[in-house]
Short mmCIF file of N, CA and C in Angstrom, two decimals:
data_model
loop_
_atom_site.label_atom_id
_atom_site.label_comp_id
_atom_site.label_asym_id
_atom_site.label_seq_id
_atom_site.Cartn_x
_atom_site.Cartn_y
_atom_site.Cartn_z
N UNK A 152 -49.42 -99.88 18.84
CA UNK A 152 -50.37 -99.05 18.12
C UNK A 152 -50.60 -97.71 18.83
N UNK A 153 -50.98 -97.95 20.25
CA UNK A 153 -51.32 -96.55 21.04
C UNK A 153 -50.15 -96.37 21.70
N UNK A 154 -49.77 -95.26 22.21
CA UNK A 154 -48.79 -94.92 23.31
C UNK A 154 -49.78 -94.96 24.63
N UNK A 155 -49.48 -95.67 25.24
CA UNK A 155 -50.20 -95.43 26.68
C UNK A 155 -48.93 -95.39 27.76
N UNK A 156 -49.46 -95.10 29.27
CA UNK A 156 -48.83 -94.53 29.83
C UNK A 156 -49.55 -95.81 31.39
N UNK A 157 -48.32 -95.95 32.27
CA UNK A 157 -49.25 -96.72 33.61
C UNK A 157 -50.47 -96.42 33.79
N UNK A 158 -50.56 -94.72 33.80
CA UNK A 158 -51.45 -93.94 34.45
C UNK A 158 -52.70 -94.06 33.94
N UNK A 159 -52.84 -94.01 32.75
CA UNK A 159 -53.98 -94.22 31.37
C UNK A 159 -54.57 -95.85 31.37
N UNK A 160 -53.85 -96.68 31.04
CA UNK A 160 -54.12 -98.09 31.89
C UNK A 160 -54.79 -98.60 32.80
N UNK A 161 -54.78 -97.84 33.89
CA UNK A 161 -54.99 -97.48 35.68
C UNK A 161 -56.24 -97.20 35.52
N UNK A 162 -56.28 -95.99 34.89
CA UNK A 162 -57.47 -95.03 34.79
C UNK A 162 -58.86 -95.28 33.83
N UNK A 163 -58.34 -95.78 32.96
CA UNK A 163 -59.11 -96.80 31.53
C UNK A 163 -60.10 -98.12 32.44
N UNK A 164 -58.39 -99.10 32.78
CA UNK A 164 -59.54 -99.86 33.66
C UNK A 164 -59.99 -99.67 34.55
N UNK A 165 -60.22 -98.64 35.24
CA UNK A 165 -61.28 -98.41 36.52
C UNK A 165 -62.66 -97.68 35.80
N UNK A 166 -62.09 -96.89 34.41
CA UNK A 166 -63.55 -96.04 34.04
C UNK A 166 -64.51 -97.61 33.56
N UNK A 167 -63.58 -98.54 33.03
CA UNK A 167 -64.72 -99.41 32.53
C UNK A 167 -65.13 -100.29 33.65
N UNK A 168 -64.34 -100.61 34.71
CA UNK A 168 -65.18 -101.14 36.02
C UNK A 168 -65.73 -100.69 36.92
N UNK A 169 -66.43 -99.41 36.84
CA UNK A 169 -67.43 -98.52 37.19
C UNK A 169 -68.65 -99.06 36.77
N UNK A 170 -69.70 -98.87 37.70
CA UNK A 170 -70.88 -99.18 37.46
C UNK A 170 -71.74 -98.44 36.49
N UNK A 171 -71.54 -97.02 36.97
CA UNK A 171 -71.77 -95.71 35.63
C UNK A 171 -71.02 -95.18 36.22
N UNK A 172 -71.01 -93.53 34.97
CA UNK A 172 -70.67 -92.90 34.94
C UNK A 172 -71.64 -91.45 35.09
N UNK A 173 -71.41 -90.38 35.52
CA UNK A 173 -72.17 -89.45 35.79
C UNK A 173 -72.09 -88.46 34.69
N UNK A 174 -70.68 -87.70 34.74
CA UNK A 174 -70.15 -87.54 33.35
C UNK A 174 -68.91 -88.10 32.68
N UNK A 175 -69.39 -88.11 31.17
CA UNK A 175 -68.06 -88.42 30.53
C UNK A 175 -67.72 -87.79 29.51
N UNK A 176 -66.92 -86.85 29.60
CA UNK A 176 -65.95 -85.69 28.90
C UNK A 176 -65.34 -86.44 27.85
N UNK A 177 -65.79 -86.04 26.56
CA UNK A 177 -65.23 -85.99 25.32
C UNK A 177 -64.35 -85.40 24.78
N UNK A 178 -63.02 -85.82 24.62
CA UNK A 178 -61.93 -84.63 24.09
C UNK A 178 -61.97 -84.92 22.79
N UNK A 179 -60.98 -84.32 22.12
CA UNK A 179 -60.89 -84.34 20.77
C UNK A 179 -59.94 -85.98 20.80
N UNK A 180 -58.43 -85.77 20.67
CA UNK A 180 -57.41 -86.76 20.56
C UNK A 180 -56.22 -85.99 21.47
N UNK A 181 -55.16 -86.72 21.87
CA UNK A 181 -54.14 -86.41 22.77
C UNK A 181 -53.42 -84.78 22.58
N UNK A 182 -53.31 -84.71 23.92
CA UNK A 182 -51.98 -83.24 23.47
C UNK A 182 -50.74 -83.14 22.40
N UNK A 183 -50.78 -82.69 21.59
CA UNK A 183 -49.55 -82.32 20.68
C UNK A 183 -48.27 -82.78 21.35
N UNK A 184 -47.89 -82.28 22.81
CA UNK A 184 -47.03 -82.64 23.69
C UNK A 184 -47.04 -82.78 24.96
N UNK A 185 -46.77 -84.08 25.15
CA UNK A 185 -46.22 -84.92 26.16
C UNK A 185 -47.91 -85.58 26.52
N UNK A 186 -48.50 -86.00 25.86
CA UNK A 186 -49.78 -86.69 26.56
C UNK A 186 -49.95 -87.44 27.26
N UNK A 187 -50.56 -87.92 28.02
CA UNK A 187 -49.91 -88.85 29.09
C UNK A 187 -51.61 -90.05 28.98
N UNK A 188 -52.48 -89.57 28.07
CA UNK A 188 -53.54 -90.28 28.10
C UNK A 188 -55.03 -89.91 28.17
N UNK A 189 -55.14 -88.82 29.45
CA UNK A 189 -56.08 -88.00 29.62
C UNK A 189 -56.33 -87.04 29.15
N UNK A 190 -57.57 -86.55 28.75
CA UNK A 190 -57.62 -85.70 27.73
C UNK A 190 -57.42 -84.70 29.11
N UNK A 191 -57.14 -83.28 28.54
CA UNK A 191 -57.65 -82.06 29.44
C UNK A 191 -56.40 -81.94 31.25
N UNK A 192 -55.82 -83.58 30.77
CA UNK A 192 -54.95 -83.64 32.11
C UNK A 192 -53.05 -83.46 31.63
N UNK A 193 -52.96 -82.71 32.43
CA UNK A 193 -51.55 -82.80 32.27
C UNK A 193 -50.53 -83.46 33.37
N UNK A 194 -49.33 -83.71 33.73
CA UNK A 194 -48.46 -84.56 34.22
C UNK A 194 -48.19 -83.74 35.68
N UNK A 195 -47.92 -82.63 35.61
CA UNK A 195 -47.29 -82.09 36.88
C UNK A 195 -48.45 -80.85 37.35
N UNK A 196 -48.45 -80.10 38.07
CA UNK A 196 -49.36 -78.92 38.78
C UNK A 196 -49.14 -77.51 37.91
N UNK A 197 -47.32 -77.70 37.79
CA UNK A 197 -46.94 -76.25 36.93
C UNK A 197 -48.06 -76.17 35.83
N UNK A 198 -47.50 -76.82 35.06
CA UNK A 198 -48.48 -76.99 33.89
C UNK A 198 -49.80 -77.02 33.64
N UNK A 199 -50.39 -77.32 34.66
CA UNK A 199 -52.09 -77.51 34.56
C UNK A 199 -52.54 -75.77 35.01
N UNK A 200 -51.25 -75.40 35.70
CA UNK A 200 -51.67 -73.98 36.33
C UNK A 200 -51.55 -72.94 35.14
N UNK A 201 -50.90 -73.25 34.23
CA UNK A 201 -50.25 -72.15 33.31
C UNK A 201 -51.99 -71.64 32.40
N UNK A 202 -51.87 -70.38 32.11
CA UNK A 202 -53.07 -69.85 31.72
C UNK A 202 -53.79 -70.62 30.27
N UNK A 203 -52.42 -71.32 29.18
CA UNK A 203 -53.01 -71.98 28.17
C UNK A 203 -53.66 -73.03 28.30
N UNK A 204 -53.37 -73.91 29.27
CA UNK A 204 -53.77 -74.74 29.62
C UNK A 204 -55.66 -75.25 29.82
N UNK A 205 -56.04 -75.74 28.75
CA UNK A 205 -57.42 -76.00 28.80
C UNK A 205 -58.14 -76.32 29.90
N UNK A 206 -57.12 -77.71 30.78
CA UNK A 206 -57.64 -78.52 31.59
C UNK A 206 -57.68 -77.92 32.95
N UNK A 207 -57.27 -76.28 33.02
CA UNK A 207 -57.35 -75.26 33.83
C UNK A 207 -58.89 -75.19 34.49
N UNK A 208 -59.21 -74.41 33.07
CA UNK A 208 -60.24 -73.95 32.80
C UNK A 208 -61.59 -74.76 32.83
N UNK A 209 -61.46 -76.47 32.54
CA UNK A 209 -62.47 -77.52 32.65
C UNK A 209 -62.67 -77.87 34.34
N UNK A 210 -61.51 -77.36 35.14
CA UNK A 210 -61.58 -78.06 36.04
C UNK A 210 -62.04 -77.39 36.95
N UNK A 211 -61.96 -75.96 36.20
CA UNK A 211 -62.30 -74.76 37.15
C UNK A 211 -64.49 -75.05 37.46
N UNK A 212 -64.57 -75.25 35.80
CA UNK A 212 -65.93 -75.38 35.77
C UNK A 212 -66.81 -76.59 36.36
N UNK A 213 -65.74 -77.75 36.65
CA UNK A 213 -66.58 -78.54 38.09
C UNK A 213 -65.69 -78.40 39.20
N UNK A 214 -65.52 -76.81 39.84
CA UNK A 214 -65.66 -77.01 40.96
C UNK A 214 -63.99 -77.18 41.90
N UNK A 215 -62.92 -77.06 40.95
CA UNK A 215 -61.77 -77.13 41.47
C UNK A 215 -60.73 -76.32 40.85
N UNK A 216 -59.97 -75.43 41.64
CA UNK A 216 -59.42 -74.52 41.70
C UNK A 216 -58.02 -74.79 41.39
N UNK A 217 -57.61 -74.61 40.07
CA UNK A 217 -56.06 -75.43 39.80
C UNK A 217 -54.80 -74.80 40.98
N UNK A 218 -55.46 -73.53 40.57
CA UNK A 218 -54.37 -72.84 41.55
C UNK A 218 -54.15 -72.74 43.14
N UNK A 219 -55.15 -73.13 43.54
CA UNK A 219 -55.08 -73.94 44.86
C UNK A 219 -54.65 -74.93 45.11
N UNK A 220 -54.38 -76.02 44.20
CA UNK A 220 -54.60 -77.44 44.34
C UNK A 220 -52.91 -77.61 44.79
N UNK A 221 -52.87 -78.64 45.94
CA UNK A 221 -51.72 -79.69 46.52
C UNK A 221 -51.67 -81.03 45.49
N UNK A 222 -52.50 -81.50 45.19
CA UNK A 222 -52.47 -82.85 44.95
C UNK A 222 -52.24 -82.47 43.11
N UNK A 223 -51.52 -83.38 42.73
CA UNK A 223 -50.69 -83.60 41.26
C UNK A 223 -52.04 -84.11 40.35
N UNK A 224 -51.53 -83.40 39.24
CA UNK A 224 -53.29 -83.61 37.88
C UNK A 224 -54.03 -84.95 38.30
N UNK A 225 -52.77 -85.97 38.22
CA UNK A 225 -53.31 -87.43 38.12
C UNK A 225 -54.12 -87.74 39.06
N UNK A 226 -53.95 -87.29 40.42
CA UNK A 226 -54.28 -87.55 41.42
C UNK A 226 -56.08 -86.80 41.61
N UNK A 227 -55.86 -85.77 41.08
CA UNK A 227 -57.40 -85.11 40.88
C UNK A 227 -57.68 -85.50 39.70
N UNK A 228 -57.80 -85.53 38.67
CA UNK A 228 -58.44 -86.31 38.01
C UNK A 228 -59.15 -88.06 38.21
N UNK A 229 -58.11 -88.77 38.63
CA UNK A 229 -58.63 -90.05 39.17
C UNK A 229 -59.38 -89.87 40.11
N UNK A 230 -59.16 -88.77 41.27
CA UNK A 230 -60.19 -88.50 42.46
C UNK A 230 -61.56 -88.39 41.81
N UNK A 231 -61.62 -87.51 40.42
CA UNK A 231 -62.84 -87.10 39.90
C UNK A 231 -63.84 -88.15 39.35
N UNK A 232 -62.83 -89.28 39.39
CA UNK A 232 -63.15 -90.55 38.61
C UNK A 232 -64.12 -91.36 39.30
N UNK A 233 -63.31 -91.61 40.91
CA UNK A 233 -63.02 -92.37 41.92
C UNK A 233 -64.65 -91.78 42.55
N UNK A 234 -64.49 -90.59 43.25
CA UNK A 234 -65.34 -90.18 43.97
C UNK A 234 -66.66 -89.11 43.58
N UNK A 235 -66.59 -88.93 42.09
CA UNK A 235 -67.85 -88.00 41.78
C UNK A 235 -68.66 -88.89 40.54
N UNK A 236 -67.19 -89.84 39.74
CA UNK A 236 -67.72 -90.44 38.67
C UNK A 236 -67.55 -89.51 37.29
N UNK A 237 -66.57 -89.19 37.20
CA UNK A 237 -66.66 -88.40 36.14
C UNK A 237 -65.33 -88.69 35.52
N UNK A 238 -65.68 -89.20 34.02
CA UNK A 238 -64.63 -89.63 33.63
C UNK A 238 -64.14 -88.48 32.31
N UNK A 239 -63.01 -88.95 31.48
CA UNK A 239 -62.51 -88.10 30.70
C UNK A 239 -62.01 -89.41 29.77
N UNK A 240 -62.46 -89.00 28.20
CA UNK A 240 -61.73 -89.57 26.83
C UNK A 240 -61.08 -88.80 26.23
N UNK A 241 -60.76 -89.53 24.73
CA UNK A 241 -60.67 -88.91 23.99
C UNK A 241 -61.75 -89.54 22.47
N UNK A 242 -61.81 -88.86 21.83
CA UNK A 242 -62.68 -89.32 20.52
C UNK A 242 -61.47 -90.27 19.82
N UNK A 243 -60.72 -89.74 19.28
CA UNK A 243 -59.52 -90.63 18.91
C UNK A 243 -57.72 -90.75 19.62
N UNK A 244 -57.26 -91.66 20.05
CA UNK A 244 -56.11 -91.78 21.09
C UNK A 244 -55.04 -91.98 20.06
N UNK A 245 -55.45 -91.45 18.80
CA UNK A 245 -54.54 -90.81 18.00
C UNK A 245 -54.07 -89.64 17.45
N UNK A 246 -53.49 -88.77 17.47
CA UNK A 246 -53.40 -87.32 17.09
C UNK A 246 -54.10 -86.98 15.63
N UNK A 247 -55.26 -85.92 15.65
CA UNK A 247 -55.91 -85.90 14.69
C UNK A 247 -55.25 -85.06 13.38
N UNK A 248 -55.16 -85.89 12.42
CA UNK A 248 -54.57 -85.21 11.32
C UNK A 248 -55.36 -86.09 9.90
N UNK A 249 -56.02 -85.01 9.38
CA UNK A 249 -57.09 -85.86 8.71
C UNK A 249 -56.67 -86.58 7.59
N UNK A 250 -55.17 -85.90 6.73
CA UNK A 250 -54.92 -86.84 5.83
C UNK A 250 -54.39 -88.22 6.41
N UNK A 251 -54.30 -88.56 7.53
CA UNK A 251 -53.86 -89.64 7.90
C UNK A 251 -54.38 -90.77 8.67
N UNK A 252 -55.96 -90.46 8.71
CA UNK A 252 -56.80 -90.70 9.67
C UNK A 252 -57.15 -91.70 8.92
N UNK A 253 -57.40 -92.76 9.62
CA UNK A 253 -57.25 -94.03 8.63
C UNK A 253 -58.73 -94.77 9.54
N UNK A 254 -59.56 -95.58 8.63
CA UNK A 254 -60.48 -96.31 9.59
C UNK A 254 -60.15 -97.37 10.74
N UNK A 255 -59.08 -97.84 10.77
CA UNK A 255 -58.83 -98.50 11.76
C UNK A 255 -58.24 -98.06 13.01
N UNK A 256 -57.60 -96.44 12.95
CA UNK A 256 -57.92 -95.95 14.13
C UNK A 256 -59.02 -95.47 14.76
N UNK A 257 -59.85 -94.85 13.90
CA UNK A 257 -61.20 -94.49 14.60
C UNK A 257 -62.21 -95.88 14.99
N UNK A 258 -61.63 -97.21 14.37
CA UNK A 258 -62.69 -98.42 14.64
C UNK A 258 -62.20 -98.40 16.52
N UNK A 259 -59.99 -98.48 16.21
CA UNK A 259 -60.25 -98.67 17.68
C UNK A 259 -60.42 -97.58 18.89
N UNK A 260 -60.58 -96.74 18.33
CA UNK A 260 -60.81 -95.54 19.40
C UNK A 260 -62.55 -95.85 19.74
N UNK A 261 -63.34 -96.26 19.17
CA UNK A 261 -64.63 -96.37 18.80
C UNK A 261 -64.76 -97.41 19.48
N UNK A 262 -63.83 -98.86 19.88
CA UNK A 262 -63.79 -100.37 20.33
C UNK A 262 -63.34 -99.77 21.94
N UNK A 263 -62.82 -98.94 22.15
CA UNK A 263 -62.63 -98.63 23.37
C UNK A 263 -63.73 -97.71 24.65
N UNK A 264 -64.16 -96.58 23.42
CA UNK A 264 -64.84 -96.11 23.65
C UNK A 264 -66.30 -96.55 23.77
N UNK A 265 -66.88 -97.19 23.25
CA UNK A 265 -68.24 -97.73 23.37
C UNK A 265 -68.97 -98.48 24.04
N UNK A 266 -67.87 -99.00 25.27
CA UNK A 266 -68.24 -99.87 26.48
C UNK A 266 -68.04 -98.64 27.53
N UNK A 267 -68.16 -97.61 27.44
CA UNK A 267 -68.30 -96.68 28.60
C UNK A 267 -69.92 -95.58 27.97
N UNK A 268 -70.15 -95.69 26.88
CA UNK A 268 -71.30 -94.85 26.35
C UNK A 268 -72.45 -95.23 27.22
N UNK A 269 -73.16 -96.51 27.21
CA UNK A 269 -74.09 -96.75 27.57
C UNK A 269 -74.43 -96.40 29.20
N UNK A 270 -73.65 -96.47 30.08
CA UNK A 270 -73.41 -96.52 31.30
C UNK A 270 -72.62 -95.14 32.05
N UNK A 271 -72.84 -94.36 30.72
CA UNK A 271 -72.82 -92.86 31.19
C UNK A 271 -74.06 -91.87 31.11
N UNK A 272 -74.51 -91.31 32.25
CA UNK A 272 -75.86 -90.57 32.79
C UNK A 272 -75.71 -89.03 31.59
N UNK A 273 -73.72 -88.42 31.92
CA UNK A 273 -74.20 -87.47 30.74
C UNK A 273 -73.03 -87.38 29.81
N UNK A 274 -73.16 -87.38 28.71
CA UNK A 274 -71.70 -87.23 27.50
C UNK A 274 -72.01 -85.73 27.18
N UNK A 275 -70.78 -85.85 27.52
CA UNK A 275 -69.99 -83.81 26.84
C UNK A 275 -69.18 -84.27 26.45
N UNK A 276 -69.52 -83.54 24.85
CA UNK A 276 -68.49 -83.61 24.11
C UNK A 276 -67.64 -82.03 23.41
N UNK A 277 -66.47 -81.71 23.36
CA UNK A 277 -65.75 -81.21 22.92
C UNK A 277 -66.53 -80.90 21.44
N UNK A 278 -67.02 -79.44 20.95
CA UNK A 278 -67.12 -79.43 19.43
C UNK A 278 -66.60 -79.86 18.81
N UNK A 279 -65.04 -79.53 19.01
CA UNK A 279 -64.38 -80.30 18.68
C UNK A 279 -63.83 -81.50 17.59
N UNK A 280 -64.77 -82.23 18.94
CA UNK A 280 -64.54 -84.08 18.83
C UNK A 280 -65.75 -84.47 17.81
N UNK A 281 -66.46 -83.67 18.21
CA UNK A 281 -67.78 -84.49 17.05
C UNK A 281 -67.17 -84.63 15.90
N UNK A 282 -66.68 -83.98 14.87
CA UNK A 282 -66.04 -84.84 13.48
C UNK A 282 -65.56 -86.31 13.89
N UNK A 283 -65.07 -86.13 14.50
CA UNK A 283 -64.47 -87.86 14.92
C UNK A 283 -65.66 -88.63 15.27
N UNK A 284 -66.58 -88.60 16.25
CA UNK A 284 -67.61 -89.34 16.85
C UNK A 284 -68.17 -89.34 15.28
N UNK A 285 -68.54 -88.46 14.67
CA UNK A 285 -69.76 -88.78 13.45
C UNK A 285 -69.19 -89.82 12.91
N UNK A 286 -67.88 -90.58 12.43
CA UNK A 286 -67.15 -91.68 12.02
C UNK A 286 -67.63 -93.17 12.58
N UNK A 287 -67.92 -93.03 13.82
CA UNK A 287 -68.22 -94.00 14.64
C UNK A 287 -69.52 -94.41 14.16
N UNK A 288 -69.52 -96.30 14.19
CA UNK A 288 -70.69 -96.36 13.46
C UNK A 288 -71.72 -96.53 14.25
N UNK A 289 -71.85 -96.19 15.68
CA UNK A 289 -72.62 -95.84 16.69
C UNK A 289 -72.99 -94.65 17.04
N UNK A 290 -72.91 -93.70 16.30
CA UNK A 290 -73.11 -92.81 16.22
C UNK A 290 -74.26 -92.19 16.32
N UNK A 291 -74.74 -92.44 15.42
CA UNK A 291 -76.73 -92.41 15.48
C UNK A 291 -77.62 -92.64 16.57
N UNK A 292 -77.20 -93.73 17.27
CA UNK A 292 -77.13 -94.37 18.98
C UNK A 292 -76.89 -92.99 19.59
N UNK A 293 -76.31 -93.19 19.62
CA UNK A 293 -75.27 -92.14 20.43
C UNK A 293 -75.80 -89.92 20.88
N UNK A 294 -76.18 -90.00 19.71
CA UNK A 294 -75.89 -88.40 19.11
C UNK A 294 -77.06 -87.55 19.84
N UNK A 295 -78.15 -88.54 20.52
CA UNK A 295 -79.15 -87.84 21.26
C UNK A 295 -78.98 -87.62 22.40
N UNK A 296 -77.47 -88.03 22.85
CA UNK A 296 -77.22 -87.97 24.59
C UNK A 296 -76.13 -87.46 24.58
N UNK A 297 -75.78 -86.68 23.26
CA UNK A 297 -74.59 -85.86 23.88
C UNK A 297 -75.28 -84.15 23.54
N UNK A 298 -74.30 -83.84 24.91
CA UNK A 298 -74.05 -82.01 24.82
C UNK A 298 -72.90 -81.89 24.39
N UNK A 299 -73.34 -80.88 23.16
CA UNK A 299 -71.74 -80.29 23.16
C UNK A 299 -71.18 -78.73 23.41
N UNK A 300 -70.44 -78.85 23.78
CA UNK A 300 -69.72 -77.71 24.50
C UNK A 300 -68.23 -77.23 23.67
N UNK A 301 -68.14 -75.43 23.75
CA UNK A 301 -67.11 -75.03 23.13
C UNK A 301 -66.06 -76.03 23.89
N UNK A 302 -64.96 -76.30 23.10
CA UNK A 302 -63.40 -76.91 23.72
C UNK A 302 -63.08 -75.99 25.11
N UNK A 303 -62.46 -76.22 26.20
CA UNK A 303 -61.91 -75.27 27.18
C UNK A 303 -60.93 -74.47 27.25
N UNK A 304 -60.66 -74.00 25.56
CA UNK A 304 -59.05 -73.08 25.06
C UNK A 304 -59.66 -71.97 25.45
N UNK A 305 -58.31 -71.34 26.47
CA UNK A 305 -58.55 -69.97 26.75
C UNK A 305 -59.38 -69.53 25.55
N UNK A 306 -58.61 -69.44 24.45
CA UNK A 306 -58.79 -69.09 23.35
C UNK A 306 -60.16 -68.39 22.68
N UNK A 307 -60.60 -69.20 23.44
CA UNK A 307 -62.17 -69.42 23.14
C UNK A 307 -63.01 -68.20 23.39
N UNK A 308 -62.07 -67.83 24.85
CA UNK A 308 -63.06 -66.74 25.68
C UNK A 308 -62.90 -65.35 25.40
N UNK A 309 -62.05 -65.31 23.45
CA UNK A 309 -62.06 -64.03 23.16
C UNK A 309 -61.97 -64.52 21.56
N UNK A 310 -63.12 -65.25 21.38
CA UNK A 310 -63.67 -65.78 19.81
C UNK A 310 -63.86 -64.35 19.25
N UNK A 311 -64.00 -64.24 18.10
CA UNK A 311 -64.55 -63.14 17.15
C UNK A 311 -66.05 -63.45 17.14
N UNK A 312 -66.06 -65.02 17.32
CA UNK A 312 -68.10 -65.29 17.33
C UNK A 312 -68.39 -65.13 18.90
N UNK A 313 -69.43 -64.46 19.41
CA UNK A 313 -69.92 -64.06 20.18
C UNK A 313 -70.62 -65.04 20.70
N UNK A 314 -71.41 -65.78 20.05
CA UNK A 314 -71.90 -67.20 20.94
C UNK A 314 -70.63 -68.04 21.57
N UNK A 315 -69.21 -67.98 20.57
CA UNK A 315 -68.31 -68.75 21.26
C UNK A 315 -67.76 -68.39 22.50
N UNK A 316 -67.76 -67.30 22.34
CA UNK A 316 -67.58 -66.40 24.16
C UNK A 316 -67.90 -66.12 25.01
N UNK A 317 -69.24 -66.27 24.68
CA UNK A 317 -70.54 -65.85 25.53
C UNK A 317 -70.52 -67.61 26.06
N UNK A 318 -70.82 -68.53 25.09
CA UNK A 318 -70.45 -69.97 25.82
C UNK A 318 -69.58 -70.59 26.54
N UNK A 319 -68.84 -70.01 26.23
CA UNK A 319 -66.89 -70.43 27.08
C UNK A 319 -67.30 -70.09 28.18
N UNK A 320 -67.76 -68.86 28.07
CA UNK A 320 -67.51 -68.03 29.56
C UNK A 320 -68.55 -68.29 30.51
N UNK A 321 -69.62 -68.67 29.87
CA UNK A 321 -70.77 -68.95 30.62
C UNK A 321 -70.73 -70.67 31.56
N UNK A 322 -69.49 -71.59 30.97
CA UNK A 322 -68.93 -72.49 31.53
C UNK A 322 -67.82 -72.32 32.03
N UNK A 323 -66.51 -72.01 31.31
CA UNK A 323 -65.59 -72.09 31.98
C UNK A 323 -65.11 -71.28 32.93
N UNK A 324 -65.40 -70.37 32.93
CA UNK A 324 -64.82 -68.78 33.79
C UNK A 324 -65.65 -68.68 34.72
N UNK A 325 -66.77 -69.34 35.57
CA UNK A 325 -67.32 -69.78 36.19
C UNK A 325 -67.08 -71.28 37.28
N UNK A 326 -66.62 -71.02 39.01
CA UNK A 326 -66.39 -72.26 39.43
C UNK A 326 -67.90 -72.60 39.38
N UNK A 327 -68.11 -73.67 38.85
CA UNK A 327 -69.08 -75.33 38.81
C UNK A 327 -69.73 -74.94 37.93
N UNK A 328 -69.20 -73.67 36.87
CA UNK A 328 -70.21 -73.78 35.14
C UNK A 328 -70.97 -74.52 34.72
N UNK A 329 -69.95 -75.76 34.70
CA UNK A 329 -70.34 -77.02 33.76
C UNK A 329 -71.13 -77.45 34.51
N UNK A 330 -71.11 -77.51 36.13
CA UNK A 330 -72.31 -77.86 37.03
C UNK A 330 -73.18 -77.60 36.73
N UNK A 331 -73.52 -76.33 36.78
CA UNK A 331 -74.62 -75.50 36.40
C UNK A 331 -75.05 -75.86 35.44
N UNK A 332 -74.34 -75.54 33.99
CA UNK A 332 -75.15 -76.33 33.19
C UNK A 332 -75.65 -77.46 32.69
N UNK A 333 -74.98 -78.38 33.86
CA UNK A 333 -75.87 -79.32 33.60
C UNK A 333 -77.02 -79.86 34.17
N UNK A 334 -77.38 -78.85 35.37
CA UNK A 334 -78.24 -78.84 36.18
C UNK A 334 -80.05 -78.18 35.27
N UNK A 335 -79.15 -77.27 35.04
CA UNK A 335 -80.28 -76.75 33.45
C UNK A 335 -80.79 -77.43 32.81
N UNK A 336 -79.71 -78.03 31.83
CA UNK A 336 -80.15 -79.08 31.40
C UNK A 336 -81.26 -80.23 31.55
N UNK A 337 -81.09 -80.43 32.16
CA UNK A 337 -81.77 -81.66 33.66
C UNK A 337 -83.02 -81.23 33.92
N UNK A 338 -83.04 -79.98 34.29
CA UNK A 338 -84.54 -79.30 34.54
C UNK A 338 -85.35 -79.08 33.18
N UNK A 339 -84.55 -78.63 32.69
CA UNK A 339 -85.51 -78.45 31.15
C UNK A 339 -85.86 -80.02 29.98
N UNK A 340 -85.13 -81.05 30.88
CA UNK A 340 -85.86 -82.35 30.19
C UNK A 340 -87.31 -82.74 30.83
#
C-alpha cells in the first residue's frame, strides 16, 4: 500500500516510542521525487543544500545550518528526533491528488498518525496539509492545538500576498524562526 523505506520504519517506530513529543511538523504528503518518507527530508546533503529545497529552509528555522552540516539529512533529522524531540509527518503518505484521494488512504494516514497527536506539546502544520487533516475524523480534537504555518517553499518568500512573505520570512529566513515563534506563542497563552 505505502512505499516505505528502512529509514521511515526506523524513524516511525522511534517517533511512536517516545514518551512525547515537543514538536511535530505536519507536511502535506511525500516529495513528487524520490521520497524516502520524511517530510521536508531529503536522502543526501547535495540536495537538502540546493536553494529549492524546502527542508533547507525548515531546518534553517530550528537552528541548523544546511550548509554547514557534515552529517547526511537522515542523520540530522533523526538527531532532531532523538535529542530535541521533534518529529516530522506527513498528513497523507500518499501523493496528494484529489481526484484520487480515496477514504481509505486518508483513514490510514489518519491510523498512523493519531497515536503521535496526543503526546505532542506542539503541532505545526503545513497550510498546506490542513485540507487533508480536515478529512480526519479527529479533527475537531485536534484543530485547537495546531499552528499553522506558510509551507517552507522558497517560493513563498516572494508571494504576491504580503502576509505570505512577511510570514515565510519571519520563520524561515531566520536561524531558530520557528523557535522564536514558538516561544511567542507560549508567552501569549
Amino acid at each position: 500500500m505505502i512505499k516505505t523505506t528502512v529509514f521511515w520504519e526506523k524513524y516511525f517506530k522511534e517517533l511512536k516510542a517516545i514518551d512525547s513529543i515537543n514538536i511535530l511538523f505536519i507536511g502535506k504528503d511525500p516529495y513528487p521525487k524520490g521520497p524516502n518518507g520524511i517530510p521536508f527530508c531529503k536522502d543526501n546533503i547535495e540536495d537538502l543544500r540546493k536553494p529549492n529545497c524546502s527542508g533547507k529552509y525548515l531546518l534553517y528555522s530550528l537552528g541548523i545550518n544546511v550548509d554547514k552540516e557534515i552529517r547526511s539529512p537522515l542523520d540530522i533529522f533523526f538527531d532532531l528526533l532523538k535529542r530535541n524531540k521533534i518529529g516530522f509527518i506527513n498528513a497523507s503518505y500518499f501523493p496528494f491528488k484529489k481526484k484520487e484521494r480515496t477514504n481509505k488512504k486518508i483513514e490510514y494516514s489518519e491510523s498512523l498518525n493519531s497515536q503521535l497527536f496526543g503526546k505532542s506539546k506542539q503541532i505545526i502544520v503545513a497550510k498546506s496539509a490542513i485540507e487533508i487533516l480536515k478529512k480526519y475524523k479527529n479533527y475537531e480534537e485536534l484543530k485547537d492545538n495546531i499552528i499553522e504555518v506558510y509551507h517552507p517553499d522558497h517560493r513563498n518568500s516572494i508571494n504576491q500576498h504580503k502576509i505570505v512573505r512577511d510570514d515565510w520570512n519571519a520563520i524561515y529566513s531566520k536561524f531558530n524562526g520557528l523557535n522564536i515563534l514558538l516561544e511567542k506563542k507560549i508567552n501569549l497563552k
